[in-house]
Coordinates of C-alpha atoms and ligand atoms in Angstrom, one line a residue:
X18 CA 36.9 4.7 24.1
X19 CA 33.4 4.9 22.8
X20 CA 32.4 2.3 25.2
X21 CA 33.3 4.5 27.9
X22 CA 31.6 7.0 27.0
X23 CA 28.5 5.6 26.3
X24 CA 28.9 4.3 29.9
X25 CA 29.7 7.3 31.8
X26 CA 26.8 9.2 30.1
X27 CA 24.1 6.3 30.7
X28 CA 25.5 6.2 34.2
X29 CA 24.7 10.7 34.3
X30 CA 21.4 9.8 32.6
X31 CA 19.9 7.6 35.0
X32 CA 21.2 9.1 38.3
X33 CA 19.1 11.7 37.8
X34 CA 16.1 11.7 40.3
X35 CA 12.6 11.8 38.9
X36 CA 11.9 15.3 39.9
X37 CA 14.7 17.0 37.5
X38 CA 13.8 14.5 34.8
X39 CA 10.6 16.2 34.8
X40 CA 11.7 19.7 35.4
X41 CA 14.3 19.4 32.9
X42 CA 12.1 17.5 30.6
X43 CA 9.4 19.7 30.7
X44 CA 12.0 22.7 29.7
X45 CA 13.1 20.6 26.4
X46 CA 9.6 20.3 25.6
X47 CA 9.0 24.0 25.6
X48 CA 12.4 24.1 23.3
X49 CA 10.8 21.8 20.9
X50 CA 7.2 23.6 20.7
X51 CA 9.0 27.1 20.2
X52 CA 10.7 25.6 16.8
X53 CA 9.0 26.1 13.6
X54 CA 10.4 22.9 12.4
X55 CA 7.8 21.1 15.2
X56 CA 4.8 24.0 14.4
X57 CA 4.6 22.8 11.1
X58 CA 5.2 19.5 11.3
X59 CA 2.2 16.8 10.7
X60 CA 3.2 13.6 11.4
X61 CA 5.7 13.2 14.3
X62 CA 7.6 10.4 15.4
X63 CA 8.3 10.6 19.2
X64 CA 10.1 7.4 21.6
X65 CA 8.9 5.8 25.0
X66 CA 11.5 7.3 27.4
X67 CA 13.0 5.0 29.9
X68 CA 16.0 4.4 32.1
X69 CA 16.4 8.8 33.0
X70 CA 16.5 9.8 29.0
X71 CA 14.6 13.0 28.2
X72 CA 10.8 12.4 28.4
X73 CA 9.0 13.8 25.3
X74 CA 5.5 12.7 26.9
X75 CA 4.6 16.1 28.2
X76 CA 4.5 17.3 23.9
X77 CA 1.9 14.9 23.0
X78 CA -0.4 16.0 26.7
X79 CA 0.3 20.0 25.3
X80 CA -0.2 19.7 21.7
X81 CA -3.2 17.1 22.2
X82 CA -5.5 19.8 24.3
X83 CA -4.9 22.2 21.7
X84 CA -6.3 20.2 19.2
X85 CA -3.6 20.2 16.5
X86 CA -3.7 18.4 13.6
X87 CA -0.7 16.7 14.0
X88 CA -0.1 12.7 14.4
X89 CA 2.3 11.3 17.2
X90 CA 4.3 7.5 16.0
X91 CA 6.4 5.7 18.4
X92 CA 9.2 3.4 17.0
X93 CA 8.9 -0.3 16.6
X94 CA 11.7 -2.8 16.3
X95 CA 11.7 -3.9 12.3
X96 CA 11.6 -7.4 11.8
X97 CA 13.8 -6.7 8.5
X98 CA 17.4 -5.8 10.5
X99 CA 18.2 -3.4 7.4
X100 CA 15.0 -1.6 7.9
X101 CA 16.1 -0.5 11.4
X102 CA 12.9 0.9 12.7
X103 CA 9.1 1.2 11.5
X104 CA 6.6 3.4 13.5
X105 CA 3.0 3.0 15.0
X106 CA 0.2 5.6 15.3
X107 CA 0.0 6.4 18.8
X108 CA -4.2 6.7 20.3
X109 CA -5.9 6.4 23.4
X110 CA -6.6 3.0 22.4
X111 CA -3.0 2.0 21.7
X112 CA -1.8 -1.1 23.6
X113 CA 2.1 -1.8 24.6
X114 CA 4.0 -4.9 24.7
X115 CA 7.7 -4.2 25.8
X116 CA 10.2 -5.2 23.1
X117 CA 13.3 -7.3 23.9
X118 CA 15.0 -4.1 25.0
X119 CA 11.9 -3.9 27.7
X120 CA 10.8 -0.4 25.8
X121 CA 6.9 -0.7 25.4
X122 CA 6.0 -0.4 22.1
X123 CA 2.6 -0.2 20.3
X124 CA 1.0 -3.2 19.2
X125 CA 0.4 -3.5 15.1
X126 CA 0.1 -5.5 12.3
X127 CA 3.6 -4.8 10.5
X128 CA 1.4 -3.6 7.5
X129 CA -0.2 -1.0 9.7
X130 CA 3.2 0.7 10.3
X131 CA 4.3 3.5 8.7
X132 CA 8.7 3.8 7.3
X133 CA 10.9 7.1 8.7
X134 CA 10.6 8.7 5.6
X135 CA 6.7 9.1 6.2
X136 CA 7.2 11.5 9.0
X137 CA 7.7 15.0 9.1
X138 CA 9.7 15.2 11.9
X139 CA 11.1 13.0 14.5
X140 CA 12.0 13.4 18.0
X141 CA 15.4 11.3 18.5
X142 CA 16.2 9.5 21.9
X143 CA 20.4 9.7 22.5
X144 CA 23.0 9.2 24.7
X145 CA 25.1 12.1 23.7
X146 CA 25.9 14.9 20.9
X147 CA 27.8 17.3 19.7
X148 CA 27.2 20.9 18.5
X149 CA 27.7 19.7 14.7
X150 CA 24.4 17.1 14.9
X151 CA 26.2 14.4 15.7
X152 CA 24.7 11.7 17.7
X153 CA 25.9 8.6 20.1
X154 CA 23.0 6.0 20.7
X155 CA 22.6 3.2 22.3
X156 CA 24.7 1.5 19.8
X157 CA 22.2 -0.9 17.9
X158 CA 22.5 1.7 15.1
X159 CA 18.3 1.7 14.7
X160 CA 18.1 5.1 14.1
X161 CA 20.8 5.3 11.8
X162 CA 19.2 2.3 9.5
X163 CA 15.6 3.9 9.5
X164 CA 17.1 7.2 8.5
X165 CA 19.8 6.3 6.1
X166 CA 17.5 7.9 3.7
X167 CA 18.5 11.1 4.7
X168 CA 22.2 10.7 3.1
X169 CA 21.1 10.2 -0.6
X170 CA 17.9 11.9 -1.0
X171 CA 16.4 15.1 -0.3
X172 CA 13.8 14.2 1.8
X173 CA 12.0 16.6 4.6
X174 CA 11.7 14.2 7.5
X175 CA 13.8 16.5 10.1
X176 CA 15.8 14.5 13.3
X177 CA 15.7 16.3 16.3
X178 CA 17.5 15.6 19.1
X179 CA 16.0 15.4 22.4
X180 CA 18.6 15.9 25.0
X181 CA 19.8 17.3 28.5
X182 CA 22.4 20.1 28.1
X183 CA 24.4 17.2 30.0
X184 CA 24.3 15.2 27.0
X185 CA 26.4 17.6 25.0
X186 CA 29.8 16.2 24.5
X187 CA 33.2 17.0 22.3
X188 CA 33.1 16.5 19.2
X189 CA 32.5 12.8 17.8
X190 CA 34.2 11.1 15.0
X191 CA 31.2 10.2 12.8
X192 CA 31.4 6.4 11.1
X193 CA 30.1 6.4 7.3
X194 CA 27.0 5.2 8.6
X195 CA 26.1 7.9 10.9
X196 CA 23.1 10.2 10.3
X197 CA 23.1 13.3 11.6
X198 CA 20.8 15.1 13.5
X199 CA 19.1 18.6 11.7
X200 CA 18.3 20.2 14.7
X201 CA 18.7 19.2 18.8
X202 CA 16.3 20.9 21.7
X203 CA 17.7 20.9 25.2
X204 CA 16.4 22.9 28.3
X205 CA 18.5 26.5 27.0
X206 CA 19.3 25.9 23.6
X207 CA 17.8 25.1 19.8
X208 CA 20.3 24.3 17.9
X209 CA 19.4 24.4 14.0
X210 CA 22.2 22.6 11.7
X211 CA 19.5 23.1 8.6
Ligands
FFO312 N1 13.3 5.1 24.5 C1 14.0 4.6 23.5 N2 13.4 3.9 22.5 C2 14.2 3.4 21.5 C3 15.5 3.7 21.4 C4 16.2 4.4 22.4 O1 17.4 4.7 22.4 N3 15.3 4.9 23.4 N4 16.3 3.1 20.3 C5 17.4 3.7 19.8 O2 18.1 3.1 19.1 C6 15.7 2.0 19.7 C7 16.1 0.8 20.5 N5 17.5 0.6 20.6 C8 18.2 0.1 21.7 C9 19.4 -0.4 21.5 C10 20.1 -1.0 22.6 C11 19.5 -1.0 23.8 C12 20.1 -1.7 25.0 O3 19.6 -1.6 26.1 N6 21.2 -2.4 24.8 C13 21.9 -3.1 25.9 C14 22.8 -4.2 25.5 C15 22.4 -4.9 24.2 C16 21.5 -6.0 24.3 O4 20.7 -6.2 25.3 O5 21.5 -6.8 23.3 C17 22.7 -2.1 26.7 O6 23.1 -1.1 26.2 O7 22.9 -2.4 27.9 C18 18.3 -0.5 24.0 C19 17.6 0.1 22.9 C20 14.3 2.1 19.4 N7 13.6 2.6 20.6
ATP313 N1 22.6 2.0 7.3 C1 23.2 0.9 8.0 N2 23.3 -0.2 7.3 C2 23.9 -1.3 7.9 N3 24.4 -1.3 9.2 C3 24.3 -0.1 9.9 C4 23.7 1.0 9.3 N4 23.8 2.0 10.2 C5 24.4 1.5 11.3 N5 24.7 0.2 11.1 C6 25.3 -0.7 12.1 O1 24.8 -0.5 13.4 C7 25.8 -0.6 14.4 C8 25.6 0.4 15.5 O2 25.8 1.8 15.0 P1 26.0 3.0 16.1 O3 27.0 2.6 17.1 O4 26.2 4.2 15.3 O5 24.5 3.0 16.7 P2 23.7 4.1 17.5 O6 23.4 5.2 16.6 O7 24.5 4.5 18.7 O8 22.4 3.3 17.9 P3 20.8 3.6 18.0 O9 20.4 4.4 16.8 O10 20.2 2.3 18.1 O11 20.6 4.4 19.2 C9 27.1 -0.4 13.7 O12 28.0 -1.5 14.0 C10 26.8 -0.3 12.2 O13 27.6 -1.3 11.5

């Protein structure tokens, strides 16, 4: 069932051409920069989008020329499989080595990288969600290890989804492990579960 799924949306996701990506991508930028959750936000973690997903690039270019004080991380695989993911300070000098998922990611020292719960807010890649925060990944359950966190403390890192109103499905049965999203940008809607 969930197989399915995951398949029929990667299949939407990259049959897209490259000029809607962008148009539509663009439009979910403007979402997330018109929440308060992203204005006051420091330290953002943000993904490397491949295959069609939702490209959150255009956020760094904006927010970069207007000389914010906020930080932009991009996840890297954990060596520790419990950890999930760790995240790397993304500069102009930053170099990229494509993990074994090819997804570039920056190139650090594990002790240079920074855990979830150091970020403010973080811009999550996904396959699908529902209107209660739910989210369907690619199914290596990174996200949901890196933020597991969220379910026994009060922490403020905020999830965000980044997603194509496509993307929005019925509802999901959540596992146990499952962490939901607080808050999910499209190219019409902000949806705040807070
Ligand atoms: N851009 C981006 N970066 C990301 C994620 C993401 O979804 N998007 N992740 C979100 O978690 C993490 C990587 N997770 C991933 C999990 C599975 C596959 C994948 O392609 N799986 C194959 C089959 C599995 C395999 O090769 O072993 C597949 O689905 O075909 C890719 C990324 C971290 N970085
Ligand atoms: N906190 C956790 N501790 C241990 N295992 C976990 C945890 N969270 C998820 N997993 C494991 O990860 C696997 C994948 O989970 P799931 O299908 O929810 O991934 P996903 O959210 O789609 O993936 P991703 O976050 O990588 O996009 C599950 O089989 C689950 O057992």
């Amino acid at each position: 069932m969930e197989h399915q799924l995951r398949d029929s949306l990667k299949i939407k996701r990259s049959s897209l051409s490259k000029q809607s990506q962008a148009k539509k991508s663009r439009k979910i930028v403007e979402t997330v920069i018109s929440s308060d959750a992203y204005q006051h936000a420091k330290k953002i973690g943000t993904y490397y989008s491949v295959k069609g997903e939702a490209d959150p690039a255009d956020l760094i270019k904006l927010s970069q020329k207007e000389a914010t004080n906020k930080t932009f991380y991009l996840p890297v695989l954990s060596s520790d499989k419990q950890q999930g993911l760790l995240f790397g300070e993304l500069t102009p000098n930053t170099k990229f080595e494509n993990n074994r998922f090819s997804i570039p990611e920056p190139i650090f020292e594990e002790s240079d990288l920074i855990s979830g719960e150091q970020l403010d807010f973080v811009l999550v890649p996904l396959l699908g969600f529902d209107k209660n925060g739910n989210r369907l990944g690619m199914g290596g359950g990174f996200y949901d290890r890196c933020f597991a966190f969220k379910k026994s403390t009060q922490n403020k890192t905020l999830l965000m989804g980044f997603a194509y109103d496509f993307q929005e499905i019925d509802e999901l049965t959540p596992e146990n492990w499952d962490v939901r999203l607080d808050l999910i940008a499209t190219e019409t809607q902000l949806i705040d579960l807070r």
